[in-house]
Tab-separated table of C-alpha atoms in Angstrom:
chain	number	residue	atom	x	y	z
A	1460	MET	CA	-9.815	35.669	5.172
A	1461	LYS	CA	-6.370	34.778	3.815
A	1462	ALA	CA	-3.185	33.025	4.942
A	1463	SER	CA	0.190	32.519	3.311
A	1464	VAL	CA	2.894	29.886	3.654
A	1465	ILE	CA	6.462	29.827	2.347
A	1466	ALA	CA	7.930	26.391	1.604
A	1467	ASN	CA	11.577	26.751	0.587
A	1468	LYS	CA	13.492	23.677	-0.546
A	1469	GLU	CA	16.601	24.790	1.343
A	1470	TYR	CA	14.842	25.533	4.643
A	1471	THR	CA	14.395	22.225	6.442
A	1472	ILE	CA	13.964	21.073	10.036
A	1473	SER	CA	15.086	17.455	10.055
A	1474	LYS	CA	14.589	14.112	8.415
A	1475	ILE	CA	11.496	12.673	10.046
A	1476	ASP	CA	12.133	9.452	11.948
A	1477	ASP	CA	9.475	7.012	10.687
A	1478	ARG	CA	8.952	5.869	14.266
A	1479	VAL	CA	7.159	9.125	15.054
A	1480	TYR	CA	4.102	7.335	13.609
A	1481	GLY	CA	4.283	4.481	16.117
A	1482	ALA	CA	1.522	3.043	18.284
A	1483	PHE	CA	0.954	1.405	21.654
A	1484	LEU	CA	-0.803	-1.720	22.953
A	1485	GLU	CA	-1.263	-2.310	26.671
A	1486	HIS	CA	-2.919	-5.120	28.565
A	1487	LEU	CA	-5.798	-2.804	29.372
A	1488	GLY	CA	-9.507	-3.230	28.686
A	1489	ARG	CA	-10.151	-4.778	25.266
A	1490	ALA	CA	-6.942	-3.612	23.588
A	1491	VAL	CA	-5.417	-7.099	23.459
A	1492	TYR	CA	-8.337	-9.424	24.225
A	1493	GLU	CA	-11.166	-8.801	21.719
A	1494	GLY	CA	-8.900	-6.171	20.156
A	1495	ILE	CA	-6.030	-7.896	18.384
A	1496	TYR	CA	-6.722	-11.363	19.877
A	1497	GLU	CA	-10.084	-13.118	19.562
A	1498	PRO	CA	-9.604	-16.773	18.606
A	1499	ASP	CA	-13.342	-17.399	18.101
A	1500	HIS	CA	-13.769	-14.494	15.690
A	1501	PRO	CA	-14.694	-15.432	12.084
A	1502	SER	CA	-11.626	-13.572	10.779
A	1503	ALA	CA	-9.151	-15.039	13.303
A	1504	ASP	CA	-5.943	-16.524	11.928
A	1505	LYS	CA	-4.235	-19.686	13.176
A	1506	ASP	CA	-2.808	-17.718	16.122
A	1507	GLY	CA	-6.205	-16.359	17.162
A	1508	MET	CA	-5.476	-12.853	15.912
A	1509	ARG	CA	-8.317	-10.926	14.264
A	1510	GLY	CA	-7.732	-10.644	10.522
A	1511	ASP	CA	-9.970	-7.590	10.129
A	1512	VAL	CA	-7.887	-5.706	12.711
A	1513	ILE	CA	-4.677	-6.859	11.042
A	1514	ASP	CA	-5.904	-5.386	7.750
A	1515	LEU	CA	-6.707	-2.007	9.336
A	1516	VAL	CA	-3.325	-1.900	11.097
A	1517	LYS	CA	-1.423	-2.833	7.939
A	1518	LYS	CA	-2.971	0.120	6.093
A	1519	LEU	CA	-1.548	2.458	8.741
A	1520	ASN	CA	2.015	1.252	8.057
A	1521	VAL	CA	2.814	1.428	11.780
A	1522	PRO	CA	6.610	1.328	12.211
A	1523	VAL	CA	6.759	0.371	15.908
A	1524	VAL	CA	4.363	-0.726	18.661
A	1525	ARG	CA	5.123	-0.221	22.361
A	1526	TYR	CA	4.147	-3.124	24.677
A	1527	PRO	CA	2.952	-4.286	27.285
A	1528	GLY	CA	2.374	-0.986	29.091
A	1529	GLY	CA	1.623	1.534	30.322
A	1530	ASN	CA	0.601	1.393	33.953
A	1531	PHE	CA	0.149	-2.363	33.539
A	1532	VAL	CA	3.894	-2.962	33.176
A	1533	SER	CA	4.750	-1.579	36.633
A	1534	ALA	CA	3.510	-4.752	38.353
A	1535	TYR	CA	3.920	-7.172	35.435
A	1536	ASN	CA	5.895	-10.407	35.586
A	1537	TRP	CA	6.876	-11.031	31.966
A	1538	GLU	CA	7.497	-14.716	32.753
A	1539	ASP	CA	3.729	-15.157	33.291
A	1540	GLY	CA	3.172	-14.676	29.554
A	1541	VAL	CA	5.507	-17.388	28.238
A	1542	GLY	CA	5.276	-21.173	28.068
A	1543	PRO	CA	2.185	-23.350	27.530
A	1544	ARG	CA	-1.015	-21.298	27.785
A	1545	GLU	CA	-2.698	-23.802	30.073
A	1546	GLU	CA	0.105	-23.333	32.607
A	1547	ARG	CA	0.093	-19.543	32.647
A	1548	PRO	CA	-1.218	-17.952	35.839
A	1549	VAL	CA	-4.133	-15.545	36.146
A	1550	ARG	CA	-2.994	-12.391	37.923
A	1551	LEU	CA	-4.792	-9.394	39.384
A	1552	ASP	CA	-3.823	-6.172	37.637
A	1553	LEU	CA	-3.740	-3.382	40.215
A	1554	ALA	CA	-3.364	-0.616	37.636
A	1555	TRP	CA	-6.774	-1.139	36.012
A	1556	HIS	CA	-8.490	-3.296	38.676
A	1557	THR	CA	-8.952	-6.239	36.318
A	1558	SER	CA	-7.802	-9.837	35.901
A	1559	GLU	CA	-5.068	-10.768	33.449
A	1560	SER	CA	-5.211	-14.250	31.881
A	1561	ASN	CA	-1.747	-14.005	30.270
A	1562	ALA	CA	-3.107	-15.808	27.205
A	1563	VAL	CA	-1.086	-13.271	25.208
A	1564	GLY	CA	2.542	-12.637	26.065
A	1565	VAL	CA	5.726	-11.682	24.281
A	1566	HIS	CA	5.658	-14.663	21.868
A	1567	GLU	CA	2.130	-13.943	20.668
A	1568	PHE	CA	2.766	-10.224	20.487
A	1569	ALA	CA	5.973	-10.753	18.493
A	1570	ASP	CA	4.184	-12.997	16.000
A	1571	TRP	CA	1.422	-10.407	15.596
A	1572	CYS	CA	4.017	-7.664	15.005
A	1573	ALA	CA	5.608	-9.783	12.276
A	1574	THR	CA	2.183	-10.279	10.683
A	1575	VAL	CA	1.341	-6.565	10.568
A	1576	GLY	CA	4.901	-5.561	9.642
A	1577	THR	CA	5.972	-3.569	12.677
A	1578	GLU	CA	8.811	-3.576	15.217
A	1579	MET	CA	8.479	-4.245	18.926
A	1580	MET	CA	9.266	-1.598	21.533
A	1581	LEU	CA	9.287	-3.385	24.891
A	1582	ALA	CA	8.955	-1.956	28.385
A	1583	VAL	CA	10.546	-3.397	31.523
A	1584	ASN	CA	9.006	-3.261	34.980
A	1585	LEU	CA	10.811	-0.748	37.188
A	1586	GLY	CA	7.866	-0.369	39.543
A	1587	SER	CA	7.657	-3.628	41.501
A	1588	ARG	CA	10.841	-5.081	39.985
A	1589	GLY	CA	14.279	-3.911	38.919
A	1590	VAL	CA	17.647	-4.619	37.314
A	1591	ASP	CA	17.605	-8.417	37.514
A	1592	ASP	CA	14.242	-8.877	35.893
A	1593	ALA	CA	15.052	-6.348	33.173
A	1594	ARG	CA	18.277	-8.102	32.213
A	1595	ASN	CA	16.575	-11.506	32.307
A	1596	PHE	CA	13.798	-10.313	30.011
A	1597	LEU	CA	16.389	-8.850	27.653
A	1598	GLU	CA	18.336	-12.112	27.611
A	1599	TYR	CA	15.147	-14.095	26.932
A	1600	VAL	CA	14.207	-11.874	24.016
A	1601	ASN	CA	17.585	-11.167	22.404
A	1602	HIS	CA	20.188	-13.842	23.223
A	1603	PRO	CA	20.725	-16.535	20.521
A	1604	GLY	CA	20.996	-19.495	22.890
A	1605	GLY	CA	23.192	-21.362	25.331
A	1606	SER	CA	22.017	-19.516	28.447
A	1607	TYR	CA	19.183	-20.169	30.886
A	1608	TRP	CA	16.735	-17.560	29.631
A	1609	SER	CA	17.510	-17.910	25.926
A	1610	ASP	CA	17.209	-21.680	26.155
A	1611	LEU	CA	13.836	-21.239	27.845
A	1612	ARG	CA	12.709	-19.129	24.883
A	1613	ILE	CA	13.833	-21.873	22.521
A	1614	LYS	CA	12.019	-24.477	24.626
A	1615	ASN	CA	8.914	-22.279	24.383
A	1616	GLY	CA	8.986	-22.459	20.587
A	1617	ARG	CA	11.120	-19.552	19.342
A	1618	LYS	CA	14.589	-20.578	18.189
A	1619	GLU	CA	15.856	-17.270	16.794
A	1620	PRO	CA	16.109	-14.209	19.059
A	1621	TRP	CA	13.882	-11.254	18.237
A	1622	ASN	CA	16.729	-8.716	18.574
A	1623	VAL	CA	14.478	-5.963	19.930
A	1624	LYS	CA	16.384	-2.668	19.919
A	1625	MET	CA	13.977	-0.281	21.700
A	1626	TRP	CA	13.439	-0.688	25.448
A	1627	CYS	CA	11.484	1.544	27.841
A	1628	LEU	CA	12.862	1.792	31.373
A	1629	GLY	CA	9.530	1.630	33.182
A	1630	ASN	CA	6.459	3.798	32.735
A	1631	GLU	CA	5.279	7.103	34.249
A	1632	MET	CA	7.337	6.603	37.388
A	1633	ASP	CA	6.631	10.224	38.392
A	1634	GLY	CA	2.946	9.361	38.929
A	1635	PRO	CA	1.638	8.538	42.434
A	1636	TRP	CA	-0.905	6.250	40.705
A	1637	GLN	CA	1.963	4.033	39.526
A	1638	VAL	CA	2.784	0.774	41.308
A	1639	GLY	CA	6.275	1.398	42.664
A	1640	HIS	CA	6.098	5.198	42.212
A	1641	LYS	CA	9.430	6.894	42.884
A	1642	ASP	CA	10.758	10.410	43.147
A	1643	ALA	CA	13.079	11.672	40.425
A	1644	ASP	CA	16.292	10.950	42.303
A	1645	GLU	CA	15.259	7.424	43.277
A	1646	TYR	CA	14.000	6.576	39.796
A	1647	GLY	CA	16.988	8.196	38.087
A	1648	LYS	CA	19.412	5.985	40.021
A	1649	LEU	CA	17.401	2.821	39.305
A	1650	ALA	CA	17.029	3.669	35.611
A	1651	ALA	CA	20.754	4.397	35.299
A	1652	ASN	CA	21.690	1.085	36.929
A	1653	THR	CA	19.207	-0.796	34.737
A	1654	ALA	CA	20.519	0.913	31.615
A	1655	ARG	CA	24.109	0.080	32.541
A	1656	ALA	CA	23.233	-3.586	32.971
A	1657	MET	CA	21.329	-3.736	29.685
A	1658	ARG	CA	24.196	-2.054	27.836
A	1659	MET	CA	26.593	-4.636	29.269
A	1660	PHE	CA	24.563	-7.121	27.236
A	1661	ASP	CA	24.308	-4.968	24.082
A	1662	LYS	CA	25.726	-1.477	23.615
A	1663	SER	CA	23.579	-0.890	20.519
A	1664	LEU	CA	20.239	-0.921	22.362
A	1665	GLU	CA	18.060	2.204	22.249
A	1666	LEU	CA	16.965	2.954	25.801
A	1667	ILE	CA	14.110	5.268	26.768
A	1668	VAL	CA	13.976	6.761	30.244
A	1669	CYS	CA	10.739	8.043	31.798
A	1670	GLY	CA	10.014	11.742	31.575
A	1671	SER	CA	6.904	13.463	32.874
A	1672	SER	CA	3.454	11.903	32.629
A	1673	ASN	CA	2.127	15.314	31.631
A	1674	SER	CA	3.198	18.943	31.755
A	1675	ASP	CA	0.887	19.710	34.696
A	1676	MET	CA	2.775	17.430	37.085
A	1677	ALA	CA	4.126	19.278	40.127
A	1678	SER	CA	7.543	17.701	39.529
A	1679	TYR	CA	7.775	18.945	35.891
A	1680	PRO	CA	10.265	19.994	34.531
A	1681	ASP	CA	12.614	19.323	37.451
A	1682	TRP	CA	11.862	15.628	36.941
A	1683	GLU	CA	13.473	15.664	33.493
A	1684	ARG	CA	16.564	17.483	34.732
A	1685	ILE	CA	17.150	15.221	37.736
A	1686	VAL	CA	16.475	11.982	35.856
A	1687	LEU	CA	18.703	13.005	32.959
A	1688	GLU	CA	21.511	14.021	35.307
A	1689	HIS	CA	21.540	10.378	36.448
A	1690	THR	CA	20.955	8.729	33.080
A	1691	TYR	CA	22.168	11.034	30.294
A	1692	ASP	CA	25.241	8.968	29.425
A	1693	HIS	CA	23.258	5.717	29.338
A	1694	VAL	CA	20.023	6.466	27.431
A	1695	ASP	CA	18.970	7.660	23.993
A	1696	HIS	CA	15.490	9.100	24.587
A	1697	ILE	CA	13.343	10.538	27.339
A	1698	SER	CA	9.634	9.770	27.185
A	1699	LEU	CA	6.814	12.316	27.387
A	1700	HIS	CA	3.084	11.649	27.646
A	1701	MET	CA	0.156	13.971	26.990
A	1702	TYR	CA	-3.572	13.505	26.548
A	1703	PHE	CA	-6.015	16.066	25.212
A	1704	ALA	CA	-9.562	16.780	26.418
A	1705	ASN	CA	-12.470	19.116	25.739
A	1706	ARG	CA	-14.285	18.794	29.048
A	1707	ASP	CA	-15.743	22.301	28.983
A	1708	ASP	CA	-16.961	21.864	25.385
A	1709	ASN	CA	-14.978	24.859	24.160
A	1710	THR	CA	-13.685	23.891	20.723
A	1711	PRO	CA	-11.386	26.916	20.142
A	1712	ASN	CA	-9.611	26.324	23.473
A	1713	TYR	CA	-9.536	22.584	22.873
A	1714	LEU	CA	-7.777	22.994	19.535
A	1715	GLY	CA	-5.435	25.525	21.142
A	1716	GLN	CA	-3.938	22.734	23.246
A	1717	ALA	CA	-1.554	22.078	20.359
A	1718	GLU	CA	0.285	25.214	21.537
A	1719	LYS	CA	0.608	23.704	25.005
A	1720	LEU	CA	2.068	20.581	23.393
A	1721	ASP	CA	4.632	22.630	21.500
A	1722	THR	CA	5.686	24.429	24.704
A	1723	TYR	CA	5.993	21.072	26.491
A	1724	ILE	CA	8.327	19.758	23.789
A	1725	GLU	CA	10.378	22.963	23.738
A	1726	THR	CA	10.783	22.973	27.520
A	1727	VAL	CA	12.024	19.388	27.631
A	1728	ALA	CA	14.270	19.950	24.601
A	1729	SER	CA	15.821	22.891	26.486
A	1730	THR	CA	16.255	20.757	29.600
A	1731	ILE	CA	18.050	18.109	27.535
A	1732	LYS	CA	20.415	20.820	26.251
A	1733	GLN	CA	20.980	22.082	29.797
A	1734	VAL	CA	21.995	18.645	31.061
A	1735	LYS	CA	24.122	18.030	27.975
A	1736	ALA	CA	25.976	21.280	28.637
A	1737	LYS	CA	26.379	20.523	32.339
A	1738	LYS	CA	27.855	17.119	31.533
A	1739	LYS	CA	29.924	18.563	28.673
A	1740	SER	CA	28.657	15.660	26.617
A	1741	LYS	CA	28.917	15.192	22.865
A	1742	LYS	CA	25.968	12.807	22.632
A	1743	ASP	CA	22.363	13.805	22.010
A	1744	VAL	CA	19.250	12.590	23.779
A	1745	TYR	CA	15.919	12.849	21.992
A	1746	ILE	CA	12.237	12.734	22.922
A	1747	SER	CA	10.060	9.642	22.668
A	1748	PHE	CA	6.467	10.882	22.894
A	1749	ASP	CA	5.314	7.349	23.501
A	1750	GLU	CA	1.795	8.090	24.763
A	1751	TRP	CA	-0.473	10.662	23.157
A	1752	ASN	CA	-4.094	10.938	22.088
A	1753	VAL	CA	-7.437	12.504	22.873
A	1754	TRP	CA	-8.797	10.940	26.072
A	1755	TYR	CA	-11.835	12.107	28.006
A	1756	HIS	CA	-15.015	10.770	26.395
A	1757	SER	CA	-15.075	7.547	28.433
A	1758	ASN	CA	-14.024	8.873	31.853
A	1759	LYS	CA	-17.424	8.683	33.571
A	1760	LYS	CA	-18.208	5.242	32.177
A	1761	ASP	CA	-14.861	3.861	33.358
A	1762	ARG	CA	-15.240	5.007	36.947
A	1763	GLU	CA	-17.157	1.985	38.265
A	1764	ILE	CA	-14.499	-0.501	37.161
A	1765	LEU	CA	-11.505	1.652	38.085
A	1766	GLU	CA	-12.919	2.276	41.567
A	1767	GLY	CA	-13.242	-1.479	42.090
A	1768	ASN	CA	-17.023	-1.661	42.086
A	1769	SER	CA	-17.109	-4.437	39.486
A	1770	GLY	CA	-14.698	-6.861	41.122
A	1771	TRP	CA	-11.823	-8.033	38.923
A	1772	PRO	CA	-13.291	-8.539	35.417
A	1773	HIS	CA	-11.193	-9.873	32.562
A	1774	ALA	CA	-10.813	-7.508	29.585
A	1775	PRO	CA	-13.835	-5.283	30.290
A	1776	GLY	CA	-14.645	-2.301	28.101
A	1777	LEU	CA	-12.333	0.408	29.476
A	1778	LEU	CA	-11.168	3.745	28.065
A	1779	GLU	CA	-13.286	3.194	24.961
A	1780	ASP	CA	-13.463	6.769	23.743
A	1781	ILE	CA	-15.803	7.197	20.798
A	1782	TYR	CA	-14.115	9.890	18.730
A	1783	ASN	CA	-15.938	12.626	16.869
A	1784	PHE	CA	-15.068	14.961	14.014
A	1785	GLU	CA	-13.711	17.587	16.406
A	1786	ASP	CA	-11.090	15.056	17.487
A	1787	VAL	CA	-9.942	14.693	13.858
A	1788	LEU	CA	-8.795	18.304	14.011
A	1789	MET	CA	-7.018	17.802	17.337
A	1790	VAL	CA	-5.159	14.693	16.157
A	1791	GLY	CA	-4.190	16.492	12.940
A	1792	LEU	CA	-2.742	19.349	15.024
A	1793	ILE	CA	-0.788	16.952	17.253
A	1794	LEU	CA	0.753	15.201	14.260
A	1795	ASN	CA	1.620	18.532	12.652
A	1796	THR	CA	3.423	19.483	15.864
A	1797	PHE	CA	5.460	16.255	15.848
A	1798	ILE	CA	6.440	16.839	12.213
A	1799	ARG	CA	7.545	20.395	12.969
A	1800	ARG	CA	9.519	19.173	16.020
A	1801	SER	CA	11.108	16.232	14.196
A	1802	ASP	CA	14.488	17.668	15.169
A	1803	VAL	CA	13.921	16.389	18.713
A	1804	VAL	CA	10.836	14.099	18.648
A	1805	LYS	CA	12.119	10.870	17.112
A	1806	ILE	CA	9.576	8.364	18.414
A	1807	ALA	CA	5.869	8.833	19.145
A	1808	CYS	CA	3.159	6.273	19.904
A	1809	ILE	CA	-0.543	6.947	19.604
A	1810	ALA	CA	-2.221	5.462	22.661
A	1811	GLN	CA	-3.604	3.089	21.933
A	1812	LEU	CA	-4.133	1.138	18.718
A	1813	VAL	CA	-7.334	-0.906	19.208
A	1814	ASN	CA	-10.458	-0.278	21.364
A	1815	VAL	CA	-8.677	1.546	24.200
A	1816	ILE	CA	-8.499	5.277	23.282
A	1817	ALA	CA	-7.830	4.015	19.794
A	1818	PRO	CA	-8.275	4.720	16.076
A	1819	ILE	CA	-9.636	1.181	15.559
A	1820	MET	CA	-12.745	-0.257	17.257
A	1821	THR	CA	-14.118	-3.791	17.331
A	1822	GLU	CA	-17.246	-5.636	18.358
A	1823	LYS	CA	-16.826	-9.064	19.906
A	1824	GLY	CA	-17.664	-11.539	17.168
A	1825	GLY	CA	-18.570	-8.623	14.916
A	1826	PRO	CA	-16.974	-5.954	12.757
A	1827	ALA	CA	-13.907	-3.786	13.158
A	1828	TRP	CA	-13.939	-0.216	11.889
A	1829	ALA	CA	-11.952	2.986	11.657
A	1830	GLN	CA	-12.780	5.691	14.164
A	1831	THR	CA	-12.699	9.321	12.999
A	1832	ILE	CA	-9.109	9.857	14.177
A	1833	TYR	CA	-7.875	6.915	12.097
A	1834	TYR	CA	-7.720	9.122	9.025
A	1835	PRO	CA	-5.332	11.939	10.027
A	1836	TYR	CA	-3.113	9.288	11.593
A	1837	TYR	CA	-3.262	7.268	8.362
A	1838	PHE	CA	-2.436	10.241	6.129
A	1839	ALA	CA	0.516	11.331	8.278
A	1840	SER	CA	1.931	7.818	8.681
A	1841	VAL	CA	1.652	6.869	5.011
A	1842	TYR	CA	2.496	10.214	3.391
A	1843	GLY	CA	4.415	12.076	6.102
A	1844	ARG	CA	7.735	10.296	5.517
A	1845	GLY	CA	10.691	12.363	4.404
A	1846	THR	CA	12.162	15.701	5.482
A	1847	ALA	CA	10.161	18.226	7.484
A	1848	LEU	CA	10.193	21.685	5.923
A	1849	GLN	CA	10.759	24.845	7.955
A	1850	LEU	CA	7.614	26.608	6.798
A	1851	VAL	CA	6.946	30.307	7.335
A	1852	THR	CA	3.226	30.672	7.986
A	1853	ASN	CA	1.383	33.974	8.133
A	1854	SER	CA	-2.147	33.442	9.402
A	1855	PRO	CA	-4.667	35.441	11.398
A	1856	GLY	CA	-5.163	34.036	14.865
A	1857	TYR	CA	-7.138	34.075	18.087
A	1858	GLU	CA	-6.463	34.033	21.819
A	1859	THR	CA	-6.786	30.842	23.853
A	1860	THR	CA	-5.918	29.893	27.401
A	1861	HIS	CA	-2.743	28.337	25.986
A	1862	ASP	CA	-1.434	31.117	23.748
A	1863	LYS	CA	-2.171	34.778	23.047
A	1864	ASN	CA	-2.118	34.293	19.289
A	1865	THR	CA	-3.098	30.823	18.115
A	1866	ALA	CA	-2.979	30.729	14.315
A	1867	PHE	CA	-6.209	29.690	12.609
A	1868	VAL	CA	-4.209	27.910	9.908
A	1869	ASP	CA	-1.878	25.214	11.190
A	1870	VAL	CA	0.284	23.509	8.573
A	1871	SER	CA	3.192	21.107	8.279
A	1872	GLY	CA	5.084	20.197	5.123
A	1873	VAL	CA	7.097	17.122	4.166
A	1874	HIS	CA	9.488	16.764	1.229
A	1875	ASN	CA	10.022	13.195	0.085
A	1876	GLU	CA	12.976	13.449	-2.245
A	1877	GLU	CA	12.884	9.749	-3.171
A	1878	ASP	CA	9.436	9.864	-4.746
A	1879	GLY	CA	9.587	13.541	-5.718
A	1880	THR	CA	6.638	14.769	-3.672
A	1881	LEU	CA	5.630	17.514	-1.292
A	1882	THR	CA	2.860	16.791	1.183
A	1883	PHE	CA	1.081	19.444	3.219
A	1884	PHE	CA	-1.197	18.727	6.179
A	1885	LEU	CA	-3.473	21.679	6.944
A	1886	VAL	CA	-5.984	22.428	9.706
A	1887	ASN	CA	-8.303	25.440	9.810
A	1888	ARG	CA	-9.278	26.223	13.414
A	1889	HIS	CA	-11.701	29.011	12.494
A	1890	THR	CA	-15.236	28.422	13.703
A	1891	SER	CA	-17.033	29.922	10.714
A	1892	GLU	CA	-14.760	31.307	8.001
A	1893	SER	CA	-13.062	29.686	5.045
A	1894	ILE	CA	-9.442	30.754	4.656
A	1895	GLU	CA	-7.850	31.131	1.234
A	1896	THR	CA	-4.323	29.834	1.639
A	1897	GLU	CA	-1.407	30.283	-0.738
A	1898	VAL	CA	1.791	28.249	-0.447
A	1899	SER	CA	4.863	29.678	-2.165
A	1900	LEU	CA	6.898	26.735	-3.492
A	1901	GLN	CA	10.423	28.132	-3.547
A	1902	GLY	CA	12.989	25.932	-5.247
A	1903	PHE	CA	10.416	23.301	-6.219
A	1904	THR	CA	9.739	23.205	-9.963
A	1905	ASN	CA	7.148	21.705	-12.316
A	1906	ALA	CA	4.699	21.176	-9.452
A	1907	SER	CA	1.330	19.517	-10.023
A	1908	ILE	CA	-1.420	18.273	-7.682
A	1909	ILE	CA	-1.514	14.476	-7.357
A	1910	ASP	CA	-3.834	14.088	-4.353
A	1911	HIS	CA	-6.143	16.266	-2.314
A	1912	GLN	CA	-8.100	14.878	0.640
A	1913	VAL	CA	-10.536	16.884	2.773
A	1914	MET	CA	-12.275	16.148	6.053
A	1915	THR	CA	-15.174	18.393	7.106
A	1916	HIS	CA	-18.516	17.784	8.799
A	1917	PRO	CA	-21.434	20.051	9.758
A	1918	ASP	CA	-21.577	18.376	13.183
A	1919	LEU	CA	-18.430	18.559	15.307
A	1920	LYS	CA	-19.773	15.716	17.453
A	1921	ALA	CA	-20.393	13.297	14.542
A	1922	VAL	CA	-18.922	9.804	15.090
A	1923	ASN	CA	-18.359	6.555	13.228
A	1924	THR	CA	-20.108	3.418	14.451
A	1925	ALA	CA	-20.260	-0.263	13.514
A	1926	LYS	CA	-23.458	0.447	11.556
A	1927	ASN	CA	-22.309	3.748	10.066
A	1928	GLN	CA	-18.584	3.329	9.617
A	1929	GLU	CA	-17.982	6.258	7.239
A	1930	GLU	CA	-20.077	9.033	8.727
A	1931	VAL	CA	-16.800	10.902	9.214
A	1932	ALA	CA	-14.345	10.054	6.445
A	1933	PRO	CA	-12.086	11.859	3.969
A	1934	LYS	CA	-13.420	12.922	0.603
A	1935	LYS	CA	-11.581	13.829	-2.569
A	1936	GLY	CA	-10.927	17.553	-2.515
A	1937	THR	CA	-11.568	20.033	-5.297
A	1938	GLY	CA	-10.168	23.457	-6.022
A	1939	ALA	CA	-6.530	23.009	-5.020
A	1940	LYS	CA	-4.306	24.163	-7.859
A	1941	VAL	CA	-0.737	25.095	-8.701
A	1942	ASP	CA	-0.073	28.185	-10.786
A	1943	GLY	CA	3.642	28.605	-11.450
A	1944	ASP	CA	5.297	28.320	-8.052
A	1945	THR	CA	2.158	28.960	-5.990
A	1946	LEU	CA	-0.146	26.338	-4.526
A	1947	SER	CA	-3.617	27.668	-3.720
A	1948	VAL	CA	-6.178	25.888	-1.573
A	1949	ALA	CA	-9.321	26.966	0.254
A	1950	LEU	CA	-9.658	25.734	3.835
A	1951	PRO	CA	-13.291	25.515	4.989
A	1952	PRO	CA	-13.997	26.343	8.649
A	1953	TYR	CA	-13.061	23.546	11.001
A	1954	SER	CA	-11.419	21.367	8.384
A	1955	TYR	CA	-8.481	18.989	7.946
A	1956	GLN	CA	-6.796	18.581	4.574
A	1957	MET	CA	-3.903	16.801	2.922
A	1958	VAL	CA	-2.528	18.164	-0.355
A	1959	ARG	CA	0.149	16.226	-2.228
A	1960	VAL	CA	2.217	17.782	-5.011
A	1961	LYS	CA	4.467	16.076	-7.538
A	1962	ILE	CA	7.670	18.023	-8.216
């Protein structure tokens, strides 16, 4: 079986915004406590942050981390997480039926972000709170001094403001599970008023309004249209969320969900254009896909806590999906989709970063390790910076519930002009056949292979564990070659590959 790809230097999509490789940390389960923060851990730094987790995060080169939620933020009082730890209150978190100690708040999170080399993307509570609390939080975080909230920050140990630019106006407000759930009209008005107030403080802020929680919501896509009609002139991005599952254990259909993702993005992009035209606006609004990942492995295990049968535990194991090799392929497909839609998707955050549906897992007092999905995320984040190429792919395909002709070969290409490289990320969705793939490098001269990484495994359900941390891991590839202006590579069945070419 064969496939062909044309990569022409002049045919590009967009410069990729580095923030498309962002991540997310919520006060949920063991994401924060025992995830990034475990003061008694042997690797903990002076702030109580796990050094082994810091090392794994640094390797990912994460550009931005969204915080503190998520469903958690819709009943969160940010003031609870500042000031002396011994004076911070314990609160009940309705979203996840747990207790929150508030031992970590914005100060601790900001210091951790500085340590790992990432930017903060903060969310305000528009569920149980509103305009006043959003503007107060903004003043606390960003004002130099001489006002009530900025002086309180200084009193609490941080003299200089953090100057956070990215702010989320609530979270999943279309969802009836959300504390303070609103309809599109009600939320749109509140978000617009909040955005206006925040822009009165600083016109240069990047504001993200809530879009749909998923594309199966009854309110989608009317939600996007109504919310944007209220907020278009005041925001920069609209958020989308999507999680991927293989509950019926049908791998071909599971991997076909990437087509559903692409349709979701295209529909919202079209809605943005519709509202822009209606308002006769010259400004553009983009998509922040600030929650995405595979999520289904842990659902049954989580039920007891989420239904309230375990009381109000602090930082219990929740949403701890153990990812397998099959999920490597799905995550690779998602990232390829974001690269190909870099014209409209400017921010994306894998949900989440540690322990909770995450590429990194930890044991309390023990090791931290990379889950299977860590690797496609790593390759895309580190090597997927540059300009997305408008590839022309000709591949045989198959029918799924999401598309009549889902290509077996899924590929994205990135041209990094600064370091003179082309990087291709390739997934073969075929169950049993290797596909010989040729990439025509048009306009790129003197090409030579500089890296070739392959991920395959005979068992789709193979996982990494604390004792066997590299059961599923990339291996150096063989056989990729460049002959003249043609790159040739064989794609084994159910495989993920990265091929880098010096030009």
